[in-house]
Amino acid sequence: NICLTCSHTVQHSLSQLCAVMVKHETPDRWPALLQLLNQSTKSSNSHDRQVGLLLLNKVVDSNPEPFKPHYCQLLQLFSTVLQDHNNPTALYYCILTLTAITAYTGSEEMVSLIIALKHLIMADQVNTSEAMEVFNELMESEVSIIVPHVADIVRFCLEVGVECLDSLRVKALSCIAFLIKLKSKTVLKQKLLNPILQAIFPVLTAVPPAGEQDPEDEEDDSGDGTDNDNPKHCAAQVRKSFITMPFAQTCLASENPYQRKGGLMCLAVLAEGCADHIRTKMLSSMLQTVCQSLSDSNQVVRSAGLFALGQFSEYLQPEVSKYCAELMPLLLGYLSSLNQAKAGHVTKAFYALENFMENLGSDIEPYLPTLMETMLSALNNTENLKIKELAVSAIGAIANAAKELLVPYFTPVIESLKGFLTTTTEEMRSLQTQSLDTLSVLARTVGKDVFSPLAAECVRLGLNLTDTIDDPDLRRCTYSLYSAVSTVSPDCLTPHLTAITTVMLLALKSNEGITNAYIDEKEDACDALGEIFPHEDVRRAAFGGMGQFCRAQHKVWKDNPTEANHQALQKLLDVVLPCFLETVRTEHERQVVMGVLESMNGIIKSCKEEVFRNPSRLKEVSHVIRDVLKKKTACQDGGGDEADDEDQQAEYDAMLQEFAGEGIPLVTSSVPADQFAPFLNDLLPLIMSKAKSSCTVADRSFSVGTIGEILDALVNVSGGQRVAGRLSNRLLPVLVAGVKDSDPEVRNNSVFALGCLAQAAGPIVVSDYPMMLSVFSNLLAKESDLRVIDNLCAALCRMIMSNVDAVPLEQACSHFTPPVKLIFNITMNLYSLQTQPITKIWRFCVDYSSLFCLLSAENQNALAMLMKELAQHHLADFQAAVSSLPAEQQAKLSAAISAL
């Protein structure tokens, strides 16, 4: 009642509290919550319905899984609410909740949803913008639901007019762009292309309100042309999905400068989306158009032309570099008036220049004096920090192209950079970060003789910055600087190795990582450690830190399963795993490779299927494991530390193969069995070959143990039974031979593997049960190792669990004499594994109750506790089992239980 009558702020807070509680207490165990939701959402009072839908949205969005049994009922409710057009707040919360359960949304809801959003726009544009996220969710997860309604969705989005908020227009245009990306053929088939282009044309060429400018034309614009909150840019992104040259040409010929600007923006984004077509058929004419725009009388048009030229330089390489003679004078002309131009305009000029210089190489030489005079002037004479930063960045791009040709300008550049790196004020941070990046480029390009005298000072500058400023981007750039310095003057790093290593390893082990800045820092720390420090212990620690961070980020995502956390995890895996795989193949130190394999196994064990979201990852990981097992990696070619004797090298090789082999069952447990089967078929012979009697005990134990772990993993994955069944004929002879091995460890692992085979393959190997029982009986008759006996009991349990009808408990136990210890272990295992009907466990106890008195006191106590547990929690099953017995056996059971 309090929730229904208090203020909206309190209602919102209480709803969030309930959402937190639902994460730990499922709704079925919280009947009061379900009652409140049912009562409020169906209330005749519109305010009560709003509160109920607010609460419903928060709890379902927090933990949708437990609400699955109620989804059908919820969809019926939503169908009603979506037609309540006079209650926009209820519509809003209803749509947000639908977004959380899009997988269960149907065609009927889609029709009502579009109509409801139209009404919501009229009442609350801010909420409509958020509610429209439902379309993105549907397109990402349930495209089939969207397809019949593509035309309706497009028309709805196009109806979001100029009088609406920019955020809502951006959402609508983004939705169209996403829809085109997913279903372009459907859009074309339904003849929606022309309506789309005609609707976005006015958006793209609109003149801003009097006294205002478009965001990209403002003084403080960054100039990267990626303002996602700008309707014009979203409109351009929609247009790049199709060839829109007729529209662009119409715009470019207009007297209206904003239409000319719109045409240039079209060309700019077409360079990204249609690069191959433009490079081969249209580059010359489009470049001519862009160059002409750079002398337009209106700066808005010139600025758009610079942006287009930057896009051409980025996406149409190397062909665009052939036009160097025409383009460089134009760009240099712009840069000659740095002090007079607006920062946003100059930013676009630098953007175009840097992208264009990337592929010039030595062809930059004729322009070098003018370029460097302009850059040094900007460093020394301009007060604008943004322009200084752009000039520093451009010097790095020039150095990449010019290399040793830059030496005459090296000293004044270094003096300017050193001045930037000795201050600690916040406003200098971006300039300092760029200065460190450019220093790293100079270290690698101007030559060892030129840079070495300054190497030690550069290291000190980096350390001083990280000692006084806590900024991940700044630290990241110092790592790159140290790495670059190590290539020209590694000795100058020696006095600072402890400090540098400590900072980098702390960065790797830090739990910071939800934001991308910290992920980038860790990536660069790993790269730098690998280049700076050849010592294997440091590199092994670095790889361990990378694995630890992957596991930590996975835990962050599992604890807080947001899309941002999931993307952070996938980005990290996409960085770390390729690095691991390449290191295993190319690293010459065995201990480093062992550390990498161990860390990679830890990632796969923790992150499971997330490791293999990338479709090529399964093949890459499988092939690396195969290469290690075949001794085809760099560290297995006879190299390594010369101090290692042959025995130690052989020991390291065996350990390497064990680490690689341990990865196979981890991969098996992480992907569907049929998906891994082709790779498993290649790997198994390499494992089985080590089970031969001529191999060492360690190899034989490793072989059958790994086979057992693989089969155990197949038990719990999709398609595991089929794959295990297909492998059974190959594996049975190996495992049966292992049961007869002279070494107890090999016997133990083989018995374990046979039990796993029975459980994984199920009915497919039932015909082999008599042979397996006979093998086990013969083993038990002479086995003295308690571990083997215990594993034998577990294996027999797995056989019974897999197909209880194929192996009646009485028959199974008749193979063993005396059976009392075995019977006790089977009883306890069957119950702990919770796989058999309780009545069957009772019957098993009943049939062998006369032997209970032969158990040890400890085992009698354990069995008594089991009986008590069964009687308390499964009384009906107990009574059913007892009542089905003849009177004589009932009496025996009572006597046995009384004796316990």
PDB file of C-alpha atoms in Angstrom, residues 118-248:
ATOM      1  CA  LYS A 118       2.857   6.953 -31.831  1.00  0.00           C
ATOM      2  CA  HIS A 119       0.675   7.953 -28.901  1.00  0.00           C
ATOM      3  CA  LEU A 120       3.651   8.078 -26.531  1.00  0.00           C
ATOM      4  CA  ILE A 121       5.465  10.563 -28.805  1.00  0.00           C
ATOM      5  CA  MET A 122       2.616  13.027 -28.387  1.00  0.00           C
ATOM      6  CA  ALA A 123       2.876  12.824 -24.585  1.00  0.00           C
ATOM      7  CA  ASP A 124       6.593  12.351 -23.784  1.00  0.00           C
ATOM      8  CA  GLN A 125       9.369  12.440 -26.412  1.00  0.00           C
ATOM      9  CA  VAL A 126      12.162  11.705 -23.911  1.00  0.00           C
ATOM     10  CA  ASN A 127      10.520   8.477 -22.774  1.00  0.00           C
ATOM     11  CA  THR A 128       9.684   7.576 -26.378  1.00  0.00           C
ATOM     12  CA  SER A 129      13.358   7.788 -27.296  1.00  0.00           C
ATOM     13  CA  GLU A 130      14.205   5.279 -24.582  1.00  0.00           C
ATOM     14  CA  ALA A 131      11.212   3.066 -25.353  1.00  0.00           C
ATOM     15  CA  MET A 132      12.258   2.806 -29.023  1.00  0.00           C
ATOM     16  CA  GLU A 133      15.173   0.673 -27.840  1.00  0.00           C
ATOM     17  CA  VAL A 134      12.683  -2.195 -28.130  1.00  0.00           C
ATOM     18  CA  PHE A 135      13.190  -2.134 -31.920  1.00  0.00           C
ATOM     19  CA  ASN A 136      16.957  -2.568 -31.561  1.00  0.00           C
ATOM     20  CA  GLU A 137      16.470  -5.460 -29.143  1.00  0.00           C
ATOM     21  CA  LEU A 138      14.058  -7.142 -31.529  1.00  0.00           C
ATOM     22  CA  MET A 139      16.393  -6.652 -34.487  1.00  0.00           C
ATOM     23  CA  GLU A 140      19.343  -8.076 -32.567  1.00  0.00           C
ATOM     24  CA  SER A 141      17.587 -11.143 -31.170  1.00  0.00           C
ATOM     25  CA  GLU A 142      14.308 -11.810 -32.985  1.00  0.00           C
ATOM     26  CA  VAL A 143      14.636 -10.570 -36.575  1.00  0.00           C
ATOM     27  CA  SER A 144      11.919 -12.967 -37.757  1.00  0.00           C
ATOM     28  CA  ILE A 145       9.307 -11.065 -35.715  1.00  0.00           C
ATOM     29  CA  ILE A 146      10.398  -7.787 -37.314  1.00  0.00           C
ATOM     30  CA  VAL A 147      10.342  -8.906 -40.965  1.00  0.00           C
ATOM     31  CA  PRO A 148       6.537  -8.777 -41.541  1.00  0.00           C
ATOM     32  CA  HIS A 149       6.495  -5.274 -40.042  1.00  0.00           C
ATOM     33  CA  VAL A 150       9.528  -3.708 -41.758  1.00  0.00           C
ATOM     34  CA  ALA A 151       7.410  -1.267 -43.762  1.00  0.00           C
ATOM     35  CA  ASP A 152       5.413  -0.208 -40.686  1.00  0.00           C
ATOM     36  CA  ILE A 153       8.556   0.358 -38.630  1.00  0.00           C
ATOM     37  CA  VAL A 154      10.244   2.364 -41.400  1.00  0.00           C
ATOM     38  CA  ARG A 155       7.177   4.545 -41.910  1.00  0.00           C
ATOM     39  CA  PHE A 156       6.877   5.124 -38.172  1.00  0.00           C
ATOM     40  CA  CYS A 157      10.528   6.171 -37.917  1.00  0.00           C
ATOM     41  CA  LEU A 158      10.226   8.463 -40.922  1.00  0.00           C
ATOM     42  CA  GLU A 159       7.229  10.170 -39.332  1.00  0.00           C
ATOM     43  CA  VAL A 160       9.416  11.395 -36.451  1.00  0.00           C
ATOM     44  CA  GLY A 161       9.509  14.978 -37.693  1.00  0.00           C
ATOM     45  CA  VAL A 162      11.691  18.057 -37.296  1.00  0.00           C
ATOM     46  CA  GLU A 163       9.596  19.278 -34.386  1.00  0.00           C
ATOM     47  CA  CYS A 164      10.793  16.300 -32.296  1.00  0.00           C
ATOM     48  CA  LEU A 165      13.820  16.240 -30.012  1.00  0.00           C
ATOM     49  CA  ASP A 166      17.155  15.526 -31.662  1.00  0.00           C
ATOM     50  CA  SER A 167      17.627  12.449 -29.463  1.00  0.00           C
ATOM     51  CA  LEU A 168      14.341  10.996 -30.730  1.00  0.00           C
ATOM     52  CA  ARG A 169      15.156  11.778 -34.367  1.00  0.00           C
ATOM     53  CA  VAL A 170      18.583  10.184 -33.939  1.00  0.00           C
ATOM     54  CA  LYS A 171      16.960   7.081 -32.455  1.00  0.00           C
ATOM     55  CA  ALA A 172      14.529   6.844 -35.373  1.00  0.00           C
ATOM     56  CA  LEU A 173      17.233   7.287 -38.025  1.00  0.00           C
ATOM     57  CA  SER A 174      19.547   4.837 -36.248  1.00  0.00           C
ATOM     58  CA  CYS A 175      16.730   2.322 -36.226  1.00  0.00           C
ATOM     59  CA  ILE A 176      16.308   2.664 -40.000  1.00  0.00           C
ATOM     60  CA  ALA A 177      20.073   2.313 -40.524  1.00  0.00           C
ATOM     61  CA  PHE A 178      20.167  -0.845 -38.395  1.00  0.00           C
ATOM     62  CA  LEU A 179      17.158  -2.272 -40.208  1.00  0.00           C
ATOM     63  CA  ILE A 180      18.773  -1.632 -43.596  1.00  0.00           C
ATOM     64  CA  LYS A 181      21.968  -3.330 -42.405  1.00  0.00           C
ATOM     65  CA  LEU A 182      20.056  -6.442 -41.339  1.00  0.00           C
ATOM     66  CA  LYS A 183      17.368  -6.622 -44.012  1.00  0.00           C
ATOM     67  CA  SER A 184      18.442  -4.502 -46.989  1.00  0.00           C
ATOM     68  CA  LYS A 185      16.800  -6.853 -49.497  1.00  0.00           C
ATOM     69  CA  THR A 186      13.501  -6.602 -47.658  1.00  0.00           C
ATOM     70  CA  VAL A 187      13.731  -2.798 -47.685  1.00  0.00           C
ATOM     71  CA  LEU A 188      14.379  -2.803 -51.427  1.00  0.00           C
ATOM     72  CA  LYS A 189      11.737  -5.433 -52.157  1.00  0.00           C
ATOM     73  CA  GLN A 190       9.090  -3.421 -50.340  1.00  0.00           C
ATOM     74  CA  LYS A 191      10.108  -0.293 -52.313  1.00  0.00           C
ATOM     75  CA  LEU A 192      11.076   1.655 -49.202  1.00  0.00           C
ATOM     76  CA  LEU A 193      14.329   3.099 -50.581  1.00  0.00           C
ATOM     77  CA  ASN A 194      12.859   6.211 -52.202  1.00  0.00           C
ATOM     78  CA  PRO A 195      10.662   7.135 -49.225  1.00  0.00           C
ATOM     79  CA  ILE A 196      13.703   6.792 -46.956  1.00  0.00           C
ATOM     80  CA  LEU A 197      15.954   8.939 -49.139  1.00  0.00           C
ATOM     81  CA  GLN A 198      13.260  11.558 -49.667  1.00  0.00           C
ATOM     82  CA  ALA A 199      12.621  11.768 -45.919  1.00  0.00           C
ATOM     83  CA  ILE A 200      16.250  12.091 -44.849  1.00  0.00           C
ATOM     84  CA  PHE A 201      17.144  14.573 -47.613  1.00  0.00           C
ATOM     85  CA  PRO A 202      15.669  17.548 -45.688  1.00  0.00           C
ATOM     86  CA  VAL A 203      17.376  16.367 -42.492  1.00  0.00           C
ATOM     87  CA  LEU A 204      20.748  16.154 -44.173  1.00  0.00           C
ATOM     88  CA  THR A 205      20.528  19.579 -45.782  1.00  0.00           C
ATOM     89  CA  ALA A 206      18.607  21.499 -43.131  1.00  0.00           C
ATOM     90  CA  VAL A 207      19.759  25.010 -42.293  1.00  0.00           C
ATOM     91  CA  PRO A 208      20.312  25.371 -38.507  1.00  0.00           C
ATOM     92  CA  PRO A 209      18.176  27.882 -36.571  1.00  0.00           C
ATOM     93  CA  ALA A 210      19.168  31.534 -36.833  1.00  0.00           C
ATOM     94  CA  GLY A 211      22.234  32.315 -34.762  1.00  0.00           C
ATOM     95  CA  GLU A 212      23.161  28.622 -34.362  1.00  0.00           C
ATOM     96  CA  GLN A 213      25.455  26.179 -36.146  1.00  0.00           C
ATOM     97  CA  ASP A 214      25.468  22.460 -36.692  1.00  0.00           C
ATOM     98  CA  PRO A 215      27.513  20.750 -33.923  1.00  0.00           C
ATOM     99  CA  GLU A 216      30.340  19.827 -36.302  1.00  0.00           C
ATOM    100  CA  ASP A 217      30.691  23.461 -37.398  1.00  0.00           C
ATOM    101  CA  GLU A 218      30.995  24.864 -33.888  1.00  0.00           C
ATOM    102  CA  GLU A 219      34.233  26.297 -32.530  1.00  0.00           C
ATOM    103  CA  ASP A 220      34.971  23.426 -30.120  1.00  0.00           C
ATOM    104  CA  ASP A 221      34.086  20.560 -32.448  1.00  0.00           C
ATOM    105  CA  SER A 222      36.500  17.623 -32.327  1.00  0.00           C
ATOM    106  CA  GLY A 223      36.325  17.268 -36.090  1.00  0.00           C
ATOM    107  CA  ASP A 224      36.176  13.493 -36.229  1.00  0.00           C
ATOM    108  CA  GLY A 225      32.813  13.522 -37.975  1.00  0.00           C
ATOM    109  CA  THR A 226      31.285  10.905 -35.705  1.00  0.00           C
ATOM    110  CA  ASP A 227      28.752  12.875 -33.694  1.00  0.00           C
ATOM    111  CA  ASN A 228      26.185  10.168 -33.033  1.00  0.00           C
ATOM    112  CA  ASP A 229      23.774  12.608 -31.376  1.00  0.00           C
ATOM    113  CA  ASN A 230      23.507  14.667 -34.538  1.00  0.00           C
ATOM    114  CA  PRO A 231      20.535  13.867 -36.841  1.00  0.00           C
ATOM    115  CA  LYS A 232      22.509  14.996 -39.887  1.00  0.00           C
ATOM    116  CA  HIS A 233      25.227  12.446 -39.259  1.00  0.00           C
ATOM    117  CA  CYS A 234      22.678   9.707 -38.612  1.00  0.00           C
ATOM    118  CA  ALA A 235      20.944  10.626 -41.859  1.00  0.00           C
ATOM    119  CA  ALA A 236      24.251  10.358 -43.696  1.00  0.00           C
ATOM    120  CA  GLN A 237      24.874   6.954 -42.135  1.00  0.00           C
ATOM    121  CA  VAL A 238      21.488   5.802 -43.439  1.00  0.00           C
ATOM    122  CA  ARG A 239      22.354   7.032 -46.919  1.00  0.00           C
ATOM    123  CA  LYS A 240      25.698   5.235 -47.051  1.00  0.00           C
ATOM    124  CA  SER A 241      23.813   1.955 -47.012  1.00  0.00           C
ATOM    125  CA  PHE A 242      22.834   2.594 -50.656  1.00  0.00           C
ATOM    126  CA  ILE A 243      24.468   4.265 -53.639  1.00  0.00           C
ATOM    127  CA  THR A 244      22.983   7.761 -53.458  1.00  0.00           C
ATOM    128  CA  MET A 245      24.999   9.624 -56.092  1.00  0.00           C
ATOM    129  CA  PRO A 246      21.970  11.245 -57.817  1.00  0.00           C
ATOM    130  CA  PHE A 247      20.910  12.786 -54.515  1.00  0.00           C
ATOM    131  CA  ALA A 248      24.479  13.884 -53.758  1.00  0.00           C
TER     132      ALA A 248
END
